[in-house]
């Protein structure tokens, strides 16, 4: 018996698909209704049985309290993050849910988490594949949007596990689409992947070097897609019906559903022919009929289609590329079948986009290619690595509430980076590591991903411990953080667990904010850093005043130091980092001789057989102070 098949799955917001590699060609596996697309709709029937796909759609209209769609929007999210989605989508949350808890969605009287609901879709795809092969299927590659954060990726992996699938790899959707077109064989070049689906728009710029893909920038709009066009057409039809026939059916769910079905059919027809007829039967034997041309349709849809231009430009800008540097354009998503959308892409990237493969199947086909590579079934692409990027910078909080970035936004993953830190308090035993995500300079403006303490650091003066903090984002985009004090070997680590995610709007506004606030952030950061330094030198001075060295100074020297100390204390309270720096420099100058005298006595102490560790360190602070920046590497 041949080794078990690994399937590729596109778990979409609107539609999901499963594909596999037949010889050298990826093919989609149809459902028992003969259709390739499985609508991402889940319903609970009257006997509390789960229904998925086309047969679940009627529940959306007939018993909407027993059905759910667009669940992908809630994957890896918390209740605080989804207020916008709740306004736009009829998600019914469990009533007893607390902030910070994993979301639960109500279907009838039962509740399910988003990964559980996604798992129902995955299980259906798994069944379709098992029926097709007449053999069990337990391994899969699943695609996710390039901008999915840690929690969203984890939630997707969880969904796979719940469905009884071992998720061998999560692959970014644009990367999968490029693979389906075999663009990896081109060796080098830049690819723009334009994905307009049912409810989301994504643009990704990929760079190909020596057959290796790297996502260099992503952008998009999480509330833009074919649904917007449908809703616009429905509104026009409702207005027409009211105006021409004096009938207001806008509150009649069934009538609206009939209109929705008709306008979607018309929209799809107009992608292939110059005109079509809307023919809608309303209750009471009344009919709404209307001829619609592609030109009229395009005029109506134009403002929606044009909303994709801004994100495309931003993605190019982030990638530091001009349109003429794009080598290939790939169309993804059912809505890119609209001729006007194709024209826009051609215009934007100044080349004819690839259209040979079905845009709504291309991501699943690419997932199958990746599955084949992982199963060792491919020779040409055997060594191929698929590289993706992290959408937001990752780092930790350092003294004074400042963010220290460790892995920068748009870094290729898998990625790892190491930075060195130290303590800011003498004898500090516990060191707080606060993991942050975002672009802002201050920790309070970034998203808090996790906190943990490195405990049991042996007593050392501030600045002595050598704390190595290592960030690793694995091939699935999951973040692992470890901290190690190198002198003592004490270690602690954490894997960032699925909690709730950011909304994509938040990600976007966090990125935008960082531009808006860059100047103010920079100034605040300077002030904080200067104050930290001031604290350190003032603390050292207090120590110095208690040392015998202090008595060796002349009274003029002591008076001068007191004056400089007072000056520093004064400017420290103000917001002028340059003034603080000047006062620090002055105090440093003024205490030069004191420092020398203290050094001499420290050497003398050491000679008397005491070590620095035993020298007066006071009480060991137990609370975990954040780390301080260190200048050793
Ligand atoms: P998603 O990736 O969000 O799951 P898809 O890629 O399957 O979505 O795209 C679904 C969208 O594509 C729907 O809005 C559907 O109406 C639209 N669509 C499908 N075929 C066509 C077509 N021929 N012309 C225009 N729009 C289409
Ligand atoms: Mg899609």
XYZ file of C-alpha atoms and ligand atoms in Angstrom:
661
model
C 0.000 0.000 0.000
C 1.379 3.425 -0.875
C 2.137 5.773 2.000
C -0.786 7.813 3.257
C -1.859 10.826 1.254
C -1.320 14.267 2.702
C -4.018 16.685 1.587
C -3.917 20.456 1.126
C -6.762 22.493 2.615
C -7.910 26.057 1.999
C -9.980 26.904 5.088
C -11.660 30.027 3.710
C -13.925 32.698 5.175
C -16.561 32.044 2.517
C -15.569 28.723 0.941
C -13.262 25.857 1.874
C -11.643 23.215 -0.345
C -9.461 20.133 -0.147
C -6.970 19.139 -2.855
C -4.266 16.543 -3.494
C -1.471 15.843 -5.943
C -2.368 13.492 -8.760
C 0.963 12.735 -10.419
C 2.388 16.162 -11.161
C -0.896 18.012 -11.059
C -2.791 19.275 -8.032
C -6.535 18.610 -8.205
C -9.498 19.584 -6.045
C -11.536 16.790 -4.449
C -15.297 17.368 -4.904
C -17.905 16.884 -2.169
C -20.759 14.367 -2.433
C -22.796 17.059 -4.196
C -20.150 17.014 -6.943
C -19.072 20.590 -6.160
C -15.489 21.599 -5.404
C -16.311 24.488 -3.078
C -17.669 23.728 0.385
C -19.304 26.902 1.721
C -17.825 27.643 5.169
C -21.256 27.414 6.802
C -22.065 25.228 9.806
C -25.566 24.530 11.130
C -27.199 22.420 13.802
C -30.312 20.640 12.521
C -33.518 19.859 14.438
C -31.985 16.651 15.792
C -28.849 18.515 16.887
C -26.783 16.991 14.086
C -24.047 19.140 12.539
C -24.579 20.093 8.881
C -21.765 21.648 6.824
C -21.548 23.377 3.452
C -24.233 23.817 0.824
C -26.870 21.926 2.779
C -26.222 24.167 5.813
C -26.944 27.347 3.864
C -30.713 27.074 4.053
C -30.467 27.208 7.858
C -28.901 30.668 7.589
C -32.237 31.871 6.279
C -34.744 29.524 7.906
C -33.272 29.166 11.413
C -30.413 31.665 11.623
C -30.053 30.969 15.360
C -28.884 27.469 14.426
C -26.294 28.458 11.793
C -23.001 30.344 11.516
C -20.780 31.581 8.667
C -17.523 33.596 8.405
C -16.224 31.841 11.550
C -12.672 32.430 10.305
C -13.091 36.028 11.483
C -13.292 34.832 15.097
C -10.404 32.377 15.054
C -7.882 33.121 17.782
C -9.790 36.185 18.959
C -11.053 37.411 22.319
C -14.340 39.087 23.118
C -12.631 42.505 23.336
C -11.237 42.073 19.829
C -14.405 41.271 17.937
C -16.761 44.159 18.658
C -16.504 45.288 15.038
C -17.293 41.787 13.732
C -20.301 41.561 16.042
C -21.704 44.753 14.530
C -21.344 43.386 11.007
C -22.086 39.678 11.445
C -24.886 37.863 13.243
C -22.611 35.876 15.533
C -24.454 34.730 18.662
C -22.099 34.533 21.599
C -22.759 32.361 24.659
C -24.422 34.546 27.297
C -22.234 33.560 30.244
C -18.931 34.475 28.634
C -16.301 36.415 30.584
C -13.657 38.703 29.165
C -10.439 36.780 28.656
C -12.247 33.504 28.041
C -12.118 31.653 24.752
C -15.105 32.699 22.637
C -18.106 30.414 22.452
C -20.719 30.671 19.714
C -24.302 29.519 20.127
C -25.900 27.167 17.640
C -29.375 26.307 18.896
C -28.894 25.459 22.580
C -25.311 24.298 22.185
C -22.132 26.347 22.277
C -18.911 25.830 20.321
C -15.552 27.598 20.156
C -14.413 28.971 16.763
C -11.790 26.191 16.384
C -14.537 23.630 17.014
C -16.746 25.168 14.336
C -13.835 25.305 11.891
C -13.155 21.677 12.795
C -16.642 20.737 11.561
C -15.699 22.205 8.174
C -12.333 20.414 8.214
C -13.993 17.142 9.173
C -16.319 17.482 6.178
C -13.315 18.047 3.868
C -11.538 15.082 5.480
C -14.597 12.892 4.838
C -14.773 14.054 1.212
C -11.114 13.096 0.736
C -11.550 9.738 2.487
C -14.517 8.903 0.284
C -12.484 9.900 -2.785
C -9.430 7.779 -1.835
C -11.423 5.101 -0.069
C -8.722 5.300 2.613
C -8.179 7.224 5.851
C -6.730 10.730 5.689
C -5.046 12.033 8.845
C -2.442 14.526 7.680
C -2.918 17.943 6.102
C -1.365 21.221 5.142
C -3.744 24.111 5.900
C -3.476 27.633 4.533
C -3.898 30.848 6.549
C -3.835 34.533 5.562
C -0.311 35.954 5.637
C -1.363 38.494 8.277
C -2.667 35.856 10.729
C -0.997 36.371 14.098
C 0.166 33.774 16.541
C -3.158 33.182 18.222
C -4.995 32.885 14.903
C -2.447 30.351 13.631
C -2.649 28.376 16.854
C -6.450 28.362 16.641
C -6.212 27.008 13.080
C -3.868 24.238 14.201
C -6.250 23.471 17.065
C -9.118 23.193 14.589
C -7.096 20.645 12.602
C -6.356 18.634 15.709
C -10.003 18.688 16.781
C -10.949 17.389 13.319
C -8.518 14.502 13.660
C -5.949 15.964 11.300
C -2.282 16.290 12.011
C -1.417 19.721 10.646
C 2.031 19.248 9.154
C 2.389 22.858 8.145
C 0.443 26.088 8.004
C 1.163 27.873 4.727
C 0.359 31.454 3.890
C -2.366 31.730 1.268
C -0.385 33.927 -1.186
C 2.568 31.572 -0.953
C 0.288 28.634 -1.762
C -1.183 30.473 -4.761
C 2.317 31.167 -6.129
C 3.230 27.512 -5.674
C 0.129 26.404 -7.565
C 1.389 28.419 -10.532
C 4.827 26.847 -10.158
C 6.400 30.265 -9.815
C 9.097 28.729 -7.604
C 10.596 27.332 -10.814
C 11.307 30.866 -11.993
C 14.122 31.019 -9.442
C 14.071 34.798 -8.987
C 11.653 37.686 -9.170
C 8.860 39.487 -7.342
C 5.258 38.258 -7.224
C 2.164 40.276 -6.283
C -0.745 38.140 -5.046
C -4.090 39.948 -5.187
C -6.806 38.079 -3.275
C -10.380 39.374 -3.369
C -12.703 36.782 -1.830
C -16.184 36.932 -0.358
C -15.550 39.203 2.611
C -11.844 39.970 2.702
C -9.188 41.547 0.537
C -5.485 40.708 0.849
C -2.518 41.897 -1.140
C 0.862 40.252 -0.615
C 4.206 40.932 -2.214
C 6.486 37.895 -2.385
C 10.117 37.771 -3.328
C 11.542 34.684 -4.919
C 15.254 34.019 -4.631
C 16.798 30.783 -5.849
C 13.389 29.170 -5.815
C 12.675 30.241 -2.230
C 9.611 32.345 -1.432
C 9.639 35.202 0.994
C 6.574 37.314 1.803
C 8.023 40.805 1.994
C 4.872 42.774 2.718
C 1.161 42.324 3.227
C -1.821 44.640 3.358
C -5.552 44.502 2.799
C -9.013 45.140 4.165
C -10.745 42.568 6.348
C -14.163 43.924 5.413
C -14.057 44.141 1.651
C -15.092 41.563 -0.911
C -17.821 40.051 -3.080
C -20.327 40.340 -0.209
C -20.111 44.137 -0.434
C -21.009 43.991 -4.110
C -23.909 41.627 -3.333
C -25.211 43.912 -0.588
C -25.077 46.917 -2.880
C -27.037 45.100 -5.591
C -29.595 43.921 -3.021
C -30.114 47.489 -1.831
C -30.655 48.689 -5.384
C -33.140 45.897 -6.055
C -35.007 46.657 -2.816
C -35.203 50.347 -3.725
C -36.446 49.438 -7.209
C -39.075 47.084 -5.853
C -40.283 49.766 -3.481
C -40.193 52.549 -6.070
C -41.634 50.701 -9.073
C -43.941 48.234 -7.385
C -44.716 49.990 -4.121
C -43.580 46.910 -2.196
C -41.322 47.113 0.851
C -39.794 43.668 1.358
C -36.640 44.856 3.102
C -37.767 43.284 6.405
C -38.907 40.035 4.845
C -35.972 37.650 5.423
C -37.084 35.136 2.863
C -37.606 37.765 0.155
C -34.185 39.278 0.854
C -32.627 35.799 0.649
C -34.288 35.220 -2.735
C -33.020 38.577 -3.964
C -29.514 37.779 -2.667
C -29.446 34.505 -4.582
C -30.621 36.235 -7.764
C -28.149 39.133 -7.637
C -25.214 36.768 -6.967
C -26.227 34.709 -9.990
C -26.442 37.890 -12.042
C -23.034 39.066 -10.789
C -21.441 35.735 -11.716
C -23.156 35.719 -15.124
C -21.814 39.216 -15.857
C -18.237 38.010 -15.369
C -18.734 35.875 -18.480
C -21.314 37.741 -20.586
C -22.126 41.372 -21.453
C -25.620 41.405 -19.969
C -28.066 39.370 -17.922
C -31.584 39.469 -16.609
C -32.616 39.706 -12.982
C -35.879 37.819 -12.578
C -37.114 37.571 -9.024
C -40.384 36.027 -7.963
C -41.861 37.746 -4.944
C -44.750 36.554 -2.795
C -48.249 37.083 -4.128
C -47.200 36.158 -7.673
C -45.434 39.488 -8.224
C -42.225 39.548 -10.239
C -39.294 41.930 -10.299
C -37.557 41.872 -13.658
C -34.671 43.938 -14.859
C -32.046 43.794 -17.553
C -28.551 44.643 -16.321
C -25.463 45.181 -18.485
C -21.885 44.587 -17.466
C -21.241 48.280 -17.948
C -23.976 49.233 -15.488
C -22.741 46.603 -13.057
C -19.170 47.805 -13.296
C -20.209 51.353 -12.667
C -22.006 50.304 -9.495
C -19.166 48.081 -8.289
C -16.400 50.531 -9.179
C -16.212 52.317 -5.792
C -15.943 48.941 -4.039
C -13.292 47.642 -6.422
C -11.313 50.870 -6.092
C -10.990 50.372 -2.346
C -8.317 47.770 -3.135
C -5.984 50.387 -4.646
C -4.848 51.983 -1.371
C -3.710 48.728 0.263
C -1.869 47.718 -2.956
C 0.042 50.977 -2.946
C 0.882 50.626 0.734
C 2.116 47.054 0.205
C 4.387 48.241 -2.610
C 5.633 51.054 -0.423
C 6.342 48.699 2.494
C 8.202 46.395 0.115
C 10.099 49.436 -1.205
C 9.177 48.474 -4.754
C 7.777 50.247 -7.780
C 4.981 48.627 -9.827
C 7.365 47.985 -12.705
C 9.535 45.856 -10.430
C 6.723 43.314 -10.027
C 7.520 40.302 -12.197
C 4.318 38.303 -11.836
C 0.793 39.023 -10.650
C -1.440 36.230 -9.347
C -5.210 36.458 -8.939
C -6.841 34.705 -6.008
C -10.453 34.714 -4.778
C -13.735 34.279 -6.621
C -14.248 38.031 -6.985
C -11.179 38.362 -9.217
C -13.260 36.726 -11.947
C -14.859 40.141 -12.454
C -13.215 41.559 -15.622
C -12.999 45.032 -14.102
C -10.989 43.648 -11.166
C -8.574 41.971 -13.577
C -8.164 45.235 -15.439
C -7.403 47.047 -12.191
C -4.721 44.517 -11.245
C -3.192 44.717 -14.698
C -3.105 48.470 -14.405
C -1.757 48.493 -10.871
C 1.118 46.075 -11.451
C 1.604 46.800 -15.126
C 1.329 43.198 -16.264
C -1.206 40.594 -17.248
C -2.034 38.525 -14.178
C -2.014 34.724 -14.135
C -5.558 33.466 -14.637
C -5.127 29.884 -15.878
C -6.191 28.319 -12.585
C -9.554 28.925 -10.937
C -8.994 31.830 -8.567
C -11.181 30.237 -5.896
C -9.261 26.949 -6.103
C -5.695 28.143 -6.510
C -4.894 28.349 -2.770
C -6.047 24.762 -2.121
C -4.088 23.573 -5.180
C -0.961 25.230 -3.792
C -1.572 23.635 -0.388
C -1.608 20.263 -2.182
C 1.730 21.095 -3.830
C 3.179 21.909 -0.406
C 1.702 18.696 1.045
C 3.406 16.756 -1.722
C 6.738 18.418 -0.971
C 6.394 17.488 2.702
C 5.555 13.893 1.864
C 8.753 13.684 -0.156
C 6.781 13.069 -3.310
C 8.394 15.881 -5.220
C 11.917 15.770 -6.508
C 12.351 19.076 -8.280
C 11.209 21.092 -5.300
C 12.578 18.811 -2.629
C 14.769 21.365 -0.972
C 12.347 24.159 -1.276
C 11.736 26.194 1.804
C 8.696 28.358 2.059
C 9.327 31.569 3.826
C 6.744 33.885 5.270
C 6.858 37.083 7.254
C 5.738 38.229 10.644
C 3.225 41.071 10.289
C 4.147 43.012 13.455
C 7.390 43.516 15.350
C 7.997 41.406 18.450
C 10.048 42.425 21.456
C 10.123 42.875 25.215
C 9.621 45.662 27.720
C 12.780 47.171 29.154
C 13.293 49.523 32.090
C 11.086 52.592 31.997
C 8.297 50.951 30.001
C 10.147 51.146 26.711
C 9.695 48.556 23.938
C 12.824 46.854 22.723
C 12.139 45.157 19.397
C 13.827 41.812 18.898
C 12.253 40.593 15.650
C 11.197 43.346 13.286
C 7.932 43.528 11.380
C 8.008 41.864 7.948
C 10.891 39.599 9.025
C 11.077 36.310 7.217
C 9.923 33.324 9.257
C 11.131 30.984 10.568
C 13.094 33.672 12.367
C 15.186 33.855 15.467
C 17.041 36.665 17.183
C 18.907 37.082 20.436
C 19.457 40.187 22.526
C 21.338 40.679 25.767
C 20.010 42.458 28.832
C 20.978 43.004 32.415
C 19.403 44.037 35.717
C 18.753 47.557 36.910
C 18.647 46.835 40.645
C 21.444 45.439 42.815
C 20.912 41.842 43.870
C 17.842 41.436 41.669
C 16.698 37.810 41.930
C 13.736 37.799 39.562
C 13.634 39.341 36.151
C 10.311 40.066 34.449
C 10.134 39.288 30.742
C 7.134 40.998 29.149
C 6.634 39.913 25.529
C 5.181 42.600 23.267
C 3.839 42.848 19.732
C 3.559 46.114 17.834
C 5.387 49.029 16.350
C 5.179 51.640 19.116
C 8.102 52.791 21.219
C 6.358 52.408 24.561
C 5.242 49.086 26.015
C 1.844 50.453 27.026
C 1.041 51.175 23.367
C 1.939 47.666 22.195
C -0.046 44.484 22.566
C 0.931 42.341 25.531
C 1.451 38.751 24.358
C 2.838 37.090 27.473
C 4.704 37.646 30.726
C 7.023 35.366 32.600
C 9.749 35.646 35.223
C 13.292 34.416 35.096
C 13.740 33.433 38.758
C 16.617 32.670 41.032
C 19.292 34.891 39.539
C 22.165 34.806 42.087
C 22.939 38.132 43.805
C 24.989 40.440 41.654
C 25.302 44.209 41.411
C 22.982 45.845 38.878
C 24.425 45.627 35.391
C 26.410 42.459 36.102
C 23.995 39.663 35.086
C 24.119 38.755 31.434
C 20.617 37.838 30.380
C 20.223 36.330 26.952
C 16.690 36.647 25.562
C 15.999 34.527 22.525
C 12.971 34.816 20.245
C 12.145 32.056 17.811
C 9.232 32.067 15.387
C 8.919 28.557 14.007
C 7.814 27.551 10.507
C 4.186 27.655 11.642
C 4.528 31.184 12.909
C 4.369 30.209 16.606
C 6.549 32.295 18.906
C 8.881 30.718 21.495
C 10.676 33.003 23.960
C 13.470 31.961 26.292
C 15.579 33.902 28.800
C 18.857 32.673 30.243
C 21.169 34.313 32.737
C 24.506 33.245 31.369
C 26.662 33.591 34.465
C 24.412 31.297 36.527
C 22.754 29.266 33.761
C 19.257 30.044 35.140
C 16.660 29.660 32.397
C 12.975 30.210 31.746
C 10.970 29.960 28.582
C 7.494 30.338 27.223
C 5.565 29.436 24.119
C 3.056 32.113 23.341
C -0.266 30.381 23.826
C -3.438 30.997 21.909
C -5.354 33.621 23.794
C -7.244 36.239 21.933
C -5.962 37.913 18.850
C -5.884 41.385 17.525
C -8.404 42.486 14.999
C -6.735 43.159 11.702
C -7.945 46.715 11.964
C -5.996 46.914 15.188
C -2.909 45.524 13.520
C -3.355 48.039 10.778
C -3.993 50.957 13.091
C -1.060 49.882 15.256
C 1.146 50.101 12.200
C -0.360 53.420 11.145
C -0.160 54.782 14.715
C 3.511 54.027 14.823
C 3.963 56.378 11.869
C 1.675 59.044 13.281
C 3.252 58.939 16.699
C 6.823 58.265 15.658
C 8.092 61.689 16.670
C 6.273 61.912 19.996
C 7.249 58.309 20.771
C 10.860 59.022 20.047
C 10.863 62.028 22.361
C 9.135 60.117 25.177
C 11.567 57.276 24.791
C 14.487 59.663 25.044
C 13.027 61.189 28.213
C 12.515 57.767 29.793
C 15.982 56.601 28.906
C 17.547 59.791 30.233
C 15.540 59.471 33.481
C 16.659 55.868 33.882
C 20.220 56.918 33.525
C 19.686 59.748 35.986
C 18.236 57.285 38.539
C 21.230 55.011 38.169
C 23.754 57.779 38.700
C 21.791 59.296 41.614
C 21.591 55.881 43.297
C 25.319 55.412 42.831
C 25.856 58.840 44.348
C 23.766 57.919 47.419
C 25.958 54.874 47.880
C 29.027 57.030 47.435
C 27.892 59.463 50.095
C 27.807 56.611 52.623
C 31.257 55.418 51.671
C 34.497 56.512 53.363
C 35.510 58.071 50.039
C 32.924 60.830 50.611
C 34.805 62.002 53.685
C 37.992 62.299 51.654
C 36.478 65.019 49.420
C 36.924 68.706 50.239
C 33.862 70.559 51.466
C 33.860 72.595 48.220
C 33.786 69.403 46.192
C 30.909 68.107 48.309
C 28.995 71.377 47.930
C 29.524 71.333 44.158
C 28.237 67.743 43.929
C 25.168 68.616 46.030
C 24.430 71.477 43.636
C 24.727 69.250 40.564
C 22.597 66.573 42.244
C 19.873 69.097 42.975
C 19.997 70.354 39.376
C 19.601 66.820 38.009
C 16.720 66.087 40.382
C 15.022 69.226 39.143
C 15.296 68.650 35.380
C 14.414 64.994 35.843
C 10.868 66.050 36.660
C 10.591 67.886 33.372
C 10.125 66.535 29.874
C 13.305 67.857 28.294
C 15.618 64.948 27.640
C 18.409 67.160 26.359
C 18.452 69.123 29.642
C 18.473 65.849 31.603
C 21.429 64.619 29.555
C 23.324 67.859 30.202
C 22.695 67.574 33.970
C 23.827 63.921 33.900
C 27.030 64.853 32.119
C 27.676 67.658 34.611
C 27.133 65.356 37.592
C 29.332 62.693 36.013
C 32.089 65.258 35.638
C 31.604 66.573 39.175
C 31.759 63.113 40.771
C 34.788 61.898 38.856
C 37.107 62.148 41.869
C 34.556 60.520 44.181
C 34.302 57.599 41.747
C 38.065 57.225 41.665
C 38.299 57.204 45.461
C 35.488 54.626 45.645
C 37.209 52.397 43.086
C 40.353 52.475 45.192
C 38.424 51.388 48.280
C 36.580 48.665 46.326
C 39.898 47.268 45.214
C 41.063 47.464 48.815
C 37.937 45.557 49.972
C 38.552 42.894 47.356
C 42.119 42.600 48.483
C 40.884 42.052 52.017
C 39.252 38.869 50.702
C 35.663 39.989 50.234
C 34.048 39.534 46.838
C 31.810 42.066 45.180
C 28.861 39.700 45.666
C 29.247 39.903 49.408
C 29.862 43.605 49.392
C 26.875 45.503 50.673
C 24.049 44.760 48.253
C 21.196 45.374 50.631
C 17.993 43.362 50.480
C 17.364 41.345 47.329
C 14.330 42.645 45.519
C 11.824 39.838 44.926
C 9.461 41.492 42.485
C 10.514 40.959 38.892
C 11.786 44.231 37.555
C 11.940 44.445 33.811
C 15.332 43.981 32.281
C 17.587 46.860 31.333
C 19.352 47.321 28.041
C 22.906 46.040 28.181
C 25.766 47.160 26.030
C 27.590 43.853 25.978
C 26.878 41.546 23.025
P -13.009 33.245 0.455
O -11.566 33.177 0.114
O -13.400 34.493 1.177
O -13.492 32.013 1.140
P -13.717 32.839 -2.390
O -12.383 32.991 -2.955
O -14.353 31.496 -2.489
O -13.843 33.370 -0.906
O -14.645 33.938 -3.112
C -16.016 34.004 -2.880
C -16.569 35.229 -3.549
O -16.338 35.176 -4.965
C -18.073 35.372 -3.380
O -18.379 36.729 -3.059
C -18.623 35.016 -4.750
O -19.860 35.657 -5.013
C -17.522 35.561 -5.645
N -17.526 34.964 -6.983
C -17.422 33.639 -7.317
N -17.456 33.473 -8.645
C -17.588 34.728 -9.186
C -17.697 35.219 -10.537
N -17.691 34.407 -11.584
N -17.818 36.562 -10.710
C -17.838 37.392 -9.647
N -17.744 37.003 -8.375
C -17.631 35.671 -8.138
Mg -9.662 32.664 0.062
